[in-house]
Structure formats: structure tokens, C-alpha cells
Coordinates of C-alpha atoms in Angstrom, one line a residue:
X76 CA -16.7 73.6 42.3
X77 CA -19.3 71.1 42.5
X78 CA -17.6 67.4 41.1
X79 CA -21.1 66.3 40.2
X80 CA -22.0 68.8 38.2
X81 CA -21.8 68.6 34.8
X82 CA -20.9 70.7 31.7
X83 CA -23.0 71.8 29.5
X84 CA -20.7 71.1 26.9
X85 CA -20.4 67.4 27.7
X86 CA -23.9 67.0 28.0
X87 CA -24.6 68.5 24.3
X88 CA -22.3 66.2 23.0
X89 CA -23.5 63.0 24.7
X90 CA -26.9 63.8 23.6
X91 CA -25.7 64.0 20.0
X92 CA -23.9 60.6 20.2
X93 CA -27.1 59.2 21.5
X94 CA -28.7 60.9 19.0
X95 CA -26.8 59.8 16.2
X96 CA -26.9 56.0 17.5
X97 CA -30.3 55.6 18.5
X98 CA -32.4 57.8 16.0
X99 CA -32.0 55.5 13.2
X100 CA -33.6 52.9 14.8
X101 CA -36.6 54.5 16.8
X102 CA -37.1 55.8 12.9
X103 CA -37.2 52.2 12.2
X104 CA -39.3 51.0 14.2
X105 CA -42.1 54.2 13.9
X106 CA -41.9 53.2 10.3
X107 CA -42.9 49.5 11.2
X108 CA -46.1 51.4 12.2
X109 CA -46.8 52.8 8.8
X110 CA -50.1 53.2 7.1
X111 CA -48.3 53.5 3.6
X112 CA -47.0 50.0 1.7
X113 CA -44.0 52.5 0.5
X114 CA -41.6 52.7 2.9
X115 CA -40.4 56.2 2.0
X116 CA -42.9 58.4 3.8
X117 CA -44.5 58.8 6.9
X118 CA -48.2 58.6 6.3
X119 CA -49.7 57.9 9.9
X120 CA -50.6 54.9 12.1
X121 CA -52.4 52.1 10.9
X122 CA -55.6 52.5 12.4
X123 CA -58.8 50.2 12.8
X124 CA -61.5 52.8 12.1
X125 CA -62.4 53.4 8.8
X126 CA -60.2 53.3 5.1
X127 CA -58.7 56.2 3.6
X128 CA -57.5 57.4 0.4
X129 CA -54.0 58.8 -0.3
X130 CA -53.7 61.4 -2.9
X131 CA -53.0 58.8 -5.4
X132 CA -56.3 57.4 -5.4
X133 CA -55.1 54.2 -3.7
X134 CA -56.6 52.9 -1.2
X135 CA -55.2 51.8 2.1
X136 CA -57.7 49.6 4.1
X137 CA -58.2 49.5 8.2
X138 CA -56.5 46.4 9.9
X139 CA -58.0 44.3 12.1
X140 CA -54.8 44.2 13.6
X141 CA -54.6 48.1 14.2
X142 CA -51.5 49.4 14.4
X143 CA -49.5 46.3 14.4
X144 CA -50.7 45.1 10.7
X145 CA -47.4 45.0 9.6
X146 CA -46.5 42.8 12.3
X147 CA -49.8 40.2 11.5
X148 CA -48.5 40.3 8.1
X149 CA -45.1 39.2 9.2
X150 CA -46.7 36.4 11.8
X151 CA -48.6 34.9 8.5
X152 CA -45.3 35.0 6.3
X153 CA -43.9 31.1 6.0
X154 CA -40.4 32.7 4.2
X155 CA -40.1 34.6 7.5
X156 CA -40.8 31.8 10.0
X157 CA -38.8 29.6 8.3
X158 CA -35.6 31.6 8.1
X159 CA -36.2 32.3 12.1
X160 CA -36.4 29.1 12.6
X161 CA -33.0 28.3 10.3
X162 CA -31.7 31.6 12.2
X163 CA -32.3 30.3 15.7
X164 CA -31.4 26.4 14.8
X165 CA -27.8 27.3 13.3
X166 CA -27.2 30.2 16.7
X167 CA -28.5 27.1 19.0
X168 CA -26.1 25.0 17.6
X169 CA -23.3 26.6 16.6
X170 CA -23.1 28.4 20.5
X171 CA -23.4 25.4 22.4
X172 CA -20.6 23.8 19.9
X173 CA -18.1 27.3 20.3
X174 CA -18.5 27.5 23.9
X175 CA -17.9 23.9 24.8
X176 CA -14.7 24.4 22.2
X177 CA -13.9 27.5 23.6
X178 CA -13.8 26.9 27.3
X179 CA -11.5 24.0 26.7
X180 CA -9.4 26.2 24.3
X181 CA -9.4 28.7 27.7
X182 CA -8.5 26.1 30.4
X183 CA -5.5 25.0 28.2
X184 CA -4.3 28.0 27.3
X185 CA -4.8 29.2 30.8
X186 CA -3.4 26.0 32.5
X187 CA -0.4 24.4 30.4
X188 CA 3.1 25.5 28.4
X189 CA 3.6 24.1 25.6
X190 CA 5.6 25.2 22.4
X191 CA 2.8 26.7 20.3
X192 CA 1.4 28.7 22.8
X193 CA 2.5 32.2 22.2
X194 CA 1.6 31.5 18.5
X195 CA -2.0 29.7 19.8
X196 CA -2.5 32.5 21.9
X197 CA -1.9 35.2 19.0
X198 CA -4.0 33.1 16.1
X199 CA -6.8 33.6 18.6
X200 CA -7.2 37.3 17.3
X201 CA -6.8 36.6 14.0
X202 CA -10.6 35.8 13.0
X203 CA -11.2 39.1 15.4
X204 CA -9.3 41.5 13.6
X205 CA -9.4 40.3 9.8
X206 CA -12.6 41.5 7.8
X207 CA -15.5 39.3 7.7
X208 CA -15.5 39.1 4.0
X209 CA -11.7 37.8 3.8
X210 CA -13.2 35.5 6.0
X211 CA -16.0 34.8 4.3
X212 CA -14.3 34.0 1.2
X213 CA -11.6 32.0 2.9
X214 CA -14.3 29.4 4.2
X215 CA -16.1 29.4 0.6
X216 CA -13.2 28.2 -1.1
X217 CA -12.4 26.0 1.5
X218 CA -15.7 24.3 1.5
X219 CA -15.8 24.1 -2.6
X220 CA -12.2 22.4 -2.0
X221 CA -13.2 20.4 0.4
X222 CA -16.5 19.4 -1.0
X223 CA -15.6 18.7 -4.8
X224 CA -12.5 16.7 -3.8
X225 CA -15.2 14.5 -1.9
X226 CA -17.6 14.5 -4.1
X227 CA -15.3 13.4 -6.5
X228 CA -13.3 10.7 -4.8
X229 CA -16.7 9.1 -3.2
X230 CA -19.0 9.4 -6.8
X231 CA -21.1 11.1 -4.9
X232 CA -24.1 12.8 -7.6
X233 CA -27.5 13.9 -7.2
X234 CA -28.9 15.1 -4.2
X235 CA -26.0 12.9 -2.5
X236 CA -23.4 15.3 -3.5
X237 CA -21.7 17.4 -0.4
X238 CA -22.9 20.9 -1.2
X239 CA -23.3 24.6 1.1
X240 CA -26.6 24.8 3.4
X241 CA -27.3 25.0 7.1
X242 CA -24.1 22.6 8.1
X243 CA -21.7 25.0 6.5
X244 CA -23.0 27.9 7.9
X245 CA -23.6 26.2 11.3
X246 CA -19.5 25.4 11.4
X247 CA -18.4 28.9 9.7
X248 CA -20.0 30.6 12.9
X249 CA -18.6 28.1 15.0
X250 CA -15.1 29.2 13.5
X251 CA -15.5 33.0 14.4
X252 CA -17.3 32.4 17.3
X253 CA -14.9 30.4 19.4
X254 CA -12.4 33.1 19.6
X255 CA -14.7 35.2 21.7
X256 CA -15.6 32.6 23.7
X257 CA -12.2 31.7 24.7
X258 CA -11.2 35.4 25.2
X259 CA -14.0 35.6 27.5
X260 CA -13.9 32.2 29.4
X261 CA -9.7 33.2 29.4
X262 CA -10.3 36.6 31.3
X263 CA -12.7 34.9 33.6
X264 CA -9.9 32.3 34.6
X265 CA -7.2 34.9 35.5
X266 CA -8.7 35.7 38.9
X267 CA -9.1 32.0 39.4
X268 CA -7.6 30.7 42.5
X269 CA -6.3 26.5 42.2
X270 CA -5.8 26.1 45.4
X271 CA -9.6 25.7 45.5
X272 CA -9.1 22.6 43.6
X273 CA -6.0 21.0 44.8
X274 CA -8.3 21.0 48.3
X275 CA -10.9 19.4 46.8
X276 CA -8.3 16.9 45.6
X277 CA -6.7 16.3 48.4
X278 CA -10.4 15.4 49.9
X279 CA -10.4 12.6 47.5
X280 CA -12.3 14.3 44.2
X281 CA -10.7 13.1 41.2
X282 CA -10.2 15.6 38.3
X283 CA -13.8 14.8 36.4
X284 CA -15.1 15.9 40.1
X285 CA -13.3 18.7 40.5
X286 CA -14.2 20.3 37.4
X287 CA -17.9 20.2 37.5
X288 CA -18.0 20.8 41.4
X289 CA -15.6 23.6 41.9
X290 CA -14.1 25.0 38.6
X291 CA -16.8 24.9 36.4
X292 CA -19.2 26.7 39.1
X293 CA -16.9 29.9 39.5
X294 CA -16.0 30.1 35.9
X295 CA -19.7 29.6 34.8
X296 CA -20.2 33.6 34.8
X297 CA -17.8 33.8 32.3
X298 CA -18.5 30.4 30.2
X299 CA -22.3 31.9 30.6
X300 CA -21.1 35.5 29.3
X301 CA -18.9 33.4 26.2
X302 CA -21.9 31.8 25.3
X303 CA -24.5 34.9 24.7
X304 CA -21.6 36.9 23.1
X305 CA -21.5 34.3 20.3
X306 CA -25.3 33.7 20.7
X307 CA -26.0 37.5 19.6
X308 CA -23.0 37.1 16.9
X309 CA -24.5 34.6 15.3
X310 CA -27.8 36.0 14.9
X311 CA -27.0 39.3 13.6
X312 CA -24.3 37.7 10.9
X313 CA -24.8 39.0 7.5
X314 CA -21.7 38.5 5.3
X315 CA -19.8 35.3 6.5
X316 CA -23.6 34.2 6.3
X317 CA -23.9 35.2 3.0
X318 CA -20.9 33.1 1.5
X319 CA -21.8 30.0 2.6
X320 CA -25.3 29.4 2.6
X321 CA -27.3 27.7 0.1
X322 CA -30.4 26.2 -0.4
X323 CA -32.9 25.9 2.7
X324 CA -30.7 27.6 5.2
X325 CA -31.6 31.5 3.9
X326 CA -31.5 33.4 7.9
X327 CA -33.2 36.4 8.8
X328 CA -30.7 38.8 7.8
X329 CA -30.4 36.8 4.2
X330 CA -33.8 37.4 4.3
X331 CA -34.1 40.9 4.9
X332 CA -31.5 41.8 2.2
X333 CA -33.3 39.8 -0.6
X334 CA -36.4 42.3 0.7
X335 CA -34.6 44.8 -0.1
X336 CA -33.6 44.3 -3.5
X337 CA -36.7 44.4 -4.5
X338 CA -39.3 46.9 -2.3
X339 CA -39.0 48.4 1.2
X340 CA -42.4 47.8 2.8
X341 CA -43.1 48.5 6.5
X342 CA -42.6 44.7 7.0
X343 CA -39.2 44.9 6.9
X344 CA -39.0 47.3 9.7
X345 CA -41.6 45.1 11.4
X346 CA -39.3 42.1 11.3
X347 CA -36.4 44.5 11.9
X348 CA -38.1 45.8 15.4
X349 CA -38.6 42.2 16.1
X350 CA -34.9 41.2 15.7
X351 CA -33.4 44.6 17.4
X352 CA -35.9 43.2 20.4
X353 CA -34.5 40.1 20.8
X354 CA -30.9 41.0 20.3
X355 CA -31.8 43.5 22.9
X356 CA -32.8 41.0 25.4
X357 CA -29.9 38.9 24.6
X358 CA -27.7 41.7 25.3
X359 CA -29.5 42.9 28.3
X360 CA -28.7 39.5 29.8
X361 CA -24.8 39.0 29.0
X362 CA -24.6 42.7 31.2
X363 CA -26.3 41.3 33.7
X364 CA -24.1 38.2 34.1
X365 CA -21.4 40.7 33.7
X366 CA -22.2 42.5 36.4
X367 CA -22.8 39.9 38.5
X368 CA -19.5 38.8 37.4
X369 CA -17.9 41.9 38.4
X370 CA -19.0 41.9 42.3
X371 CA -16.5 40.8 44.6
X372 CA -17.7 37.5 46.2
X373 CA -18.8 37.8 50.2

């Protein structure tokens, strides 16, 4: 019997999982391409020919932008750019904040005993495993707390007054995004050898050396890997998002649900397609560094 052969049985059924996964969203993004402004029906590609008429009587005019119209539309859209640009500000942010948190959270937990570490260890799973909207709702009332006692106990009112926007979102992802991070920085430090840095010690490197000349290079894979995990978390979050946001700090997926409570155009799939892209890329990347992680060093 041939071992590479395979069955056509298990080939059926792993073209049906792919199918299942993936169909959805090359639908998605062949509707971004749509010549209708109703988002239920396929009626062709944009082209830059000549107008037609639907059976309606309505009109549908030729783009200058041919096929991509939807995506012209989406370019001109200031609502869109500026929740990208609230999007990418509060994933910026909120990564480089979990993963410095998070690698120090990994080296102690890694590195030291101390009482509370089964219990530390254990609480790091908690924001993993608990639904987002418990979550979510947890952070909202803690926030309202938080904020009103403040508000009140500093007579704070107006515009002064503590209230949700892109700070609270910013440290809400930072709070679900530092578990993963530490996980990841955590599994990287297991195959760590210290004997790499008790020689560099004993060559006169003090700890501040040490760290940034030996540990931090070999762990990098892993801090590296932390870091784009959260990165692609924090761009595609929805519900946490959507409890403690407010005024000004509306993000792409906000966005994208407030499109569609009230019409599905094709630019919705067109800033859809966009966003699948880049979280593609983004995920394209933390396999690569996990690969590279994964080869034995020479």
C-alpha cells in the first residue's frame, strides 16, 4: 500500500471543510465587485463601458474606477478613514503596551516562586476561556464605577468629566490581550537555556546587559509572535469593542455593524475584503516567525 496515497474519502471531506470555511468569504469579496447598490444579488461586474438599465428602470452608471467603484467609494468615505485610523491607533497602542506587559508577566512567571503563582498562572486563562461579552460587561461597569466616583470626588463637569472613548477601549484590549502574549512569550522561554546568561555574567555584563544582549534576542521570536497575535486580536474585536467605546473612537468593525443596520451595499464587502487582506498579511507573518521559530538553531 502506497503511504502517500490518499483516500478518496479524506479528500472529499477536506474539500468540504475548505469549502465551508472559505466560500463565504470569496462570496464576499465577488460581491465587493457588484454592479447592483443592493447587496442581495449578483448582477455582474462594474464595468467602465457604457450604463445599463436593470429591470427596474434604475439606472446603474459606468465607473471611472471600473470594477473597483466600490472600493473608490470607500477611499472617499471620511467615517471609514477615520474609524481605520481609530482602529489602527488603539491596535498600535494597546500591542506595544500588552506585549511589553506580557513578556515581563512571562519572565516572572517563568523565572521566580513565589506564593501566588499557581493562582497567577491559572488567572492567566481566565480572560481566554470566559465569553467576551461577560467580559465586556465586566469592564463597562467597572469603568462607569470608576469614572463616576471620579467624576464625582474631583467636580469634574462638562467636557472635563472622565467618560468611555478611545482610552477605554485602548486599555480593555490591553486586558485581554496580555494573556496571549504571556502564553506565547511563556512557551517561548521553556526551551530557554540560562546558562547562556550566567556566562555572559560572569564576563562582566550586568543584568540590564544581559537582557537586551542575550535573552531578549533568542526570545524575540516569540515576544515577536505575542505581539502580532494581539495585533490581529485587536483589530478584528467587535463585542468588548462595543461596550466600551463612545464618542470619536467608533473602529472598523463598529463601523461595519452600524452599516448594517441600516442597508447592505457592496461597500461593505469592499471594506470587508480590505480588512480580511490585512488581517491576512498579519497572520501570514506571525506563521512565518513561527516557523522560523520552530527550526532547530545550527
Amino acid at each position: 500500500m502506497n503511504p502517500h496515497r490518499r483516500s478518496p474519502g479524506v479528500i472529499a471531506a477536506a474539500a468540504f471543510v475548505y469549502f465551508f470555511l472559505y466560500a463565504p468569504i470569496v462570496m464576499l469579496i465577488l460581491y465587493s465587485f457588484n454592479a447592483s447598490r443592493a447587496n442581495v444579488k449578483f448582477e455582474g461586474f462594474i464595468t467602465t463601458f457604457s450604463d445599463r438599465v436593470q429591470m427596474d428602470g434604475s439606472l446603474v452608471k459606468s465607473s471611472p474606477c471600473g470594477p473597483f467603484h466600490w472600493y473608490c467609494d470607500l477611499s472617499k468615505n471620511d467615517d471609514v478613514i477615520e474609524a481605520a485610523g481609530n482602529t489602527l491607533t488603539i491596535a498600535f497602542t494597546s500591542t506595544i503596551i500588552a506585549t511589553i506587559i506580557g513578556t515581563m508577566a512571562a519572565l516572572a512567571l517563568q523565572r521566580y516562586d513565589f506564593k501566588i503563582k499557581p493562582f497567577s498562572q491559572l488567572a492567566l486563562y481566565i480572560p481566554i476561556v470566559i465569553p467576551e461579552i461577560v467580559m465586556g460587561i465586566g469592564i463597562l461597569t467597572l469603568f462607569s464605577q470608576t469614572f463616576g466616583w471620579l467624576n464625582d470626588a474631583l467636580h469634574l463637569t462638562g467636557d472635563a468629566r472622565l467618560s468611555l472613548g478611545i482610552g477605554t477601549v485602548t486599555v480593555s484590549h490591553i486586558a485581554f490581550m496580555v494573556p496571549f502574549v504571556t502564553l506565547v512569550v511563556q512557551a517561548r522561554l521553556q526551551g530557554f537555556d540560562r546558562s547562556f546568561e550566567e556566562a555572559a555574567m560572569d564576563l562582566g555584563a550586568n543584568e540590564w546587559i544581559t537582557f537586551w544582549r542575550v535573552t531578549f534576542p533568542t526570545i524575540l521570536p516569540g515576544v515577536l509572535s505575542g505581539a502580532l497575535l494581539a495585533f490581529t486580536l485587536s483589530l478584528d474585536d467587535f463585542v468588548i469593542t462595543f461596550f466600551t467605546n463612545g464618542p470619536g473612537s467608533t473602529t472598523l468593525p463598529i463601523y461595519v455593524y452600524g452599516l448594517l443596520r441600516r442597508i447592505i451595499t457592496p461597500q461593505v464587502n469592499a471594506l470587508s475584503t480590505v480588512w480580511i487582506l490585512t488581517v491576512f498579511i498579519a497572520v501570514l507573518l506571525l506563521q512565518w516567525l513561527q516557523s522560523r521559530e520552530s527550526k532547530p538553531a545550527h
